[in-house]
PDB file of C-alpha atoms in Angstrom:
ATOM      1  CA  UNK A   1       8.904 -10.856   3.670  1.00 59.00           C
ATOM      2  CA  UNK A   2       6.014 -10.300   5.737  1.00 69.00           C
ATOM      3  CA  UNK A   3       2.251 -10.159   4.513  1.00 77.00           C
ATOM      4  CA  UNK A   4      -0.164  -7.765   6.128  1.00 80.00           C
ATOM      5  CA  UNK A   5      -3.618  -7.169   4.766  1.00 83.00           C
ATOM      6  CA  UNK A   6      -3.679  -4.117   3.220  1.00 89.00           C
ATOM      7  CA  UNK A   7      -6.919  -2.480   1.508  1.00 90.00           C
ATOM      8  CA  UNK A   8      -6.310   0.679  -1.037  1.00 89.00           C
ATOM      9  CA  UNK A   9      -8.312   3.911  -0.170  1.00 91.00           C
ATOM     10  CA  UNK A  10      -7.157   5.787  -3.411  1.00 92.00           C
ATOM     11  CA  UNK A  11      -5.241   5.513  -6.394  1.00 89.00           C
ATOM     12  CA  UNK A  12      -3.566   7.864  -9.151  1.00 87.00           C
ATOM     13  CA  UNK A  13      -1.124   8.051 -12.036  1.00 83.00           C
ATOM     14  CA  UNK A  14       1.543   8.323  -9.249  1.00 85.00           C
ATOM     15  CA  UNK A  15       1.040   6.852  -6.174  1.00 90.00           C
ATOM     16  CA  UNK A  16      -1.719   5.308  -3.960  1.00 93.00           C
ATOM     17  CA  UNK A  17      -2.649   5.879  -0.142  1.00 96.00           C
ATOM     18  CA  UNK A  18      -3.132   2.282   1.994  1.00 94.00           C
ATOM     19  CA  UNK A  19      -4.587   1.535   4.762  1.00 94.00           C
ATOM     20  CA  UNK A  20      -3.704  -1.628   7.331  1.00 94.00           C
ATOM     21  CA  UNK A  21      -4.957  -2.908  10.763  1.00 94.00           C
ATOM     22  CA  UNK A  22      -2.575  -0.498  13.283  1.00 95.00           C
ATOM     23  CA  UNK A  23       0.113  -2.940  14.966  1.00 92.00           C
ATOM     24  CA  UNK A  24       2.981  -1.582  16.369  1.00 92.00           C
ATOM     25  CA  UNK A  25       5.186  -4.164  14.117  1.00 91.00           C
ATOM     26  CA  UNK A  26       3.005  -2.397  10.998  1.00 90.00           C
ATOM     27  CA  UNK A  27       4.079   0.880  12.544  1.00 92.00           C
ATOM     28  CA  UNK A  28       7.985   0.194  12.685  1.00 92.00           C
ATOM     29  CA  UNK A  29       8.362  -1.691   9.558  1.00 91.00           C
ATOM     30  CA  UNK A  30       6.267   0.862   6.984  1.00 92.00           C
ATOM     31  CA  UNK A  31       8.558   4.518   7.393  1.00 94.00           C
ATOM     32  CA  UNK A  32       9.269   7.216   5.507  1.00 95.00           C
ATOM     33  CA  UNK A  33      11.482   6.732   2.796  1.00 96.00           C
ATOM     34  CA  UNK A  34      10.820   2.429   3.076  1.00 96.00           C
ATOM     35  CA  UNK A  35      10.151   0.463  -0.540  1.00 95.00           C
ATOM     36  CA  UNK A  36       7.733  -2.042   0.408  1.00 93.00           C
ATOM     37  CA  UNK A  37       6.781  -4.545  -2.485  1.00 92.00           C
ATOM     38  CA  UNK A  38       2.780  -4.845  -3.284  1.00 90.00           C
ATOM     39  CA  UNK A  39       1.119  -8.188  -5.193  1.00 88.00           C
ATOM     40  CA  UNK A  40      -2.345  -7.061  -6.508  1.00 85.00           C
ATOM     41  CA  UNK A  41      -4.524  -9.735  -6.352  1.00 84.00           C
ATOM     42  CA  UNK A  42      -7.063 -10.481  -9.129  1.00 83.00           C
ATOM     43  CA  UNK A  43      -7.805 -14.136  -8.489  1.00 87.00           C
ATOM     44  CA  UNK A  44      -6.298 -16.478  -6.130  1.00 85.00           C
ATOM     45  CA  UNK A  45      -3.615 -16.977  -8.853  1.00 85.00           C
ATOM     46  CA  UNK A  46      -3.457 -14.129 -11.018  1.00 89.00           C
ATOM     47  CA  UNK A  47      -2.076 -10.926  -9.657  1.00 89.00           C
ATOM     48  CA  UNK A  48       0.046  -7.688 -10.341  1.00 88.00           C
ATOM     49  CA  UNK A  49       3.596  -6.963  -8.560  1.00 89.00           C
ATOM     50  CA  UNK A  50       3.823  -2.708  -7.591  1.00 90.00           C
ATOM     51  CA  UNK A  51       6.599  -0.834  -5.685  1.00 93.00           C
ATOM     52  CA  UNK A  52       5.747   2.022  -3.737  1.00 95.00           C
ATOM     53  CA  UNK A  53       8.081   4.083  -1.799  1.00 97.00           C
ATOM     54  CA  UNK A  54       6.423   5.493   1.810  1.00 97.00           C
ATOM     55  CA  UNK A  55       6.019   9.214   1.664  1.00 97.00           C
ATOM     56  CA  UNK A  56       4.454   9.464   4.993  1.00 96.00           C
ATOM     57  CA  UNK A  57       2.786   7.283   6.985  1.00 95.00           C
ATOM     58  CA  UNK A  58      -0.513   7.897   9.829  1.00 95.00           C
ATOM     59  CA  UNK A  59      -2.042   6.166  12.240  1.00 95.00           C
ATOM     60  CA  UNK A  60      -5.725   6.885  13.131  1.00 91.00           C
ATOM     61  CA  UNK A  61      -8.890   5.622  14.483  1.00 94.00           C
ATOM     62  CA  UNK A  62     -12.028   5.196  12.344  1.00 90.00           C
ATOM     63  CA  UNK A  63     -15.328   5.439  12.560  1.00 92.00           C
ATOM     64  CA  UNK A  64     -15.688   1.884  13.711  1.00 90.00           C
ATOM     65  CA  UNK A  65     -13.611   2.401  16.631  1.00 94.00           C
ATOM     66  CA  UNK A  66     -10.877   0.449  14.646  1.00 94.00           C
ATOM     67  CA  UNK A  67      -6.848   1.574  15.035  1.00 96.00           C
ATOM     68  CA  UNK A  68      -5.802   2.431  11.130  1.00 96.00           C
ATOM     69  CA  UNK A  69      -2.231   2.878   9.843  1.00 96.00           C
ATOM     70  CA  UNK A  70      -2.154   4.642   6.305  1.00 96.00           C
ATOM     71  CA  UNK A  71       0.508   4.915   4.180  1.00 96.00           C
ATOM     72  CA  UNK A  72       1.061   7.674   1.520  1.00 97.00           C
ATOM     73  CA  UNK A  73       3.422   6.741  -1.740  1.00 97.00           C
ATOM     74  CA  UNK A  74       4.429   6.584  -4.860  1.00 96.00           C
ATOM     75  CA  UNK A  75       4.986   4.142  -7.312  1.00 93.00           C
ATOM     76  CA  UNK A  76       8.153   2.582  -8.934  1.00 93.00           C
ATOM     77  CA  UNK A  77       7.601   3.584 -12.766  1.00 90.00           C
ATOM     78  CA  UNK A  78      10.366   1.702 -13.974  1.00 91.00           C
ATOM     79  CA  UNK A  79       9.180  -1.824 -13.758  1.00 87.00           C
ATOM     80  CA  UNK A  80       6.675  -3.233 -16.340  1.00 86.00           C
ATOM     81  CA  UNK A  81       4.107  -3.597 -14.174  1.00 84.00           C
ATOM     82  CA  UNK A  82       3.809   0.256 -13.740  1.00 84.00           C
ATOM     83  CA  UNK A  83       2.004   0.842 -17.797  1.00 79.00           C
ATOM     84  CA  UNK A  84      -0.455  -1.818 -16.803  1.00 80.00           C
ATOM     85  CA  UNK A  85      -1.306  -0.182 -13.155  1.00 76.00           C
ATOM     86  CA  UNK A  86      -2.137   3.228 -15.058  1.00 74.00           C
ATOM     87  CA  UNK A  87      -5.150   1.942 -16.461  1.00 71.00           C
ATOM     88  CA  UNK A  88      -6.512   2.561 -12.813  1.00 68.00           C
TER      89      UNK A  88
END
């Protein structure tokens, strides 16, 4: 797999909406409909797996003059890690 930095800009019982530096390799891998597979980072060692599935994906320019590309889903409730990422 690939890694891309990724920061979250919200998060619910459902789903979460990302946001990533705008590549056009960022663009064509992260579509509708795509799982992609999320570590959570706590400490350099310690961190959380997530699934989300892309429900729609944006790109847009912020107000530093930055290119954005946010991502809309929701997450895979059937793995373990799910009941531990609704504490958030």
């Amino acid at each position: 797999g690939s890694g891309f930095p990724i920061k979250f800009v919200d998060i619910s019982k459902d789903g979460c909406k990302l946001q990533m530096p705008f590549t056009l390799k960022a663009k064509n891998q992260f579509t509708s409909g795509k799982e992609i597979t999320l570590k959570l980072f706590f400490t350099k060692g310690t961190y959380l797996p997530a699934v989300v599935t892309i429900r729609h994906a944006s790109e847009y320019i912020g107000r530093d003059g930055n290119a954005w590309l946010q991502l809309g889903g929701v997450f895979d409730t059937s793995l373990p890690s799910y009941k531990a990422l609704q504490s958030f």
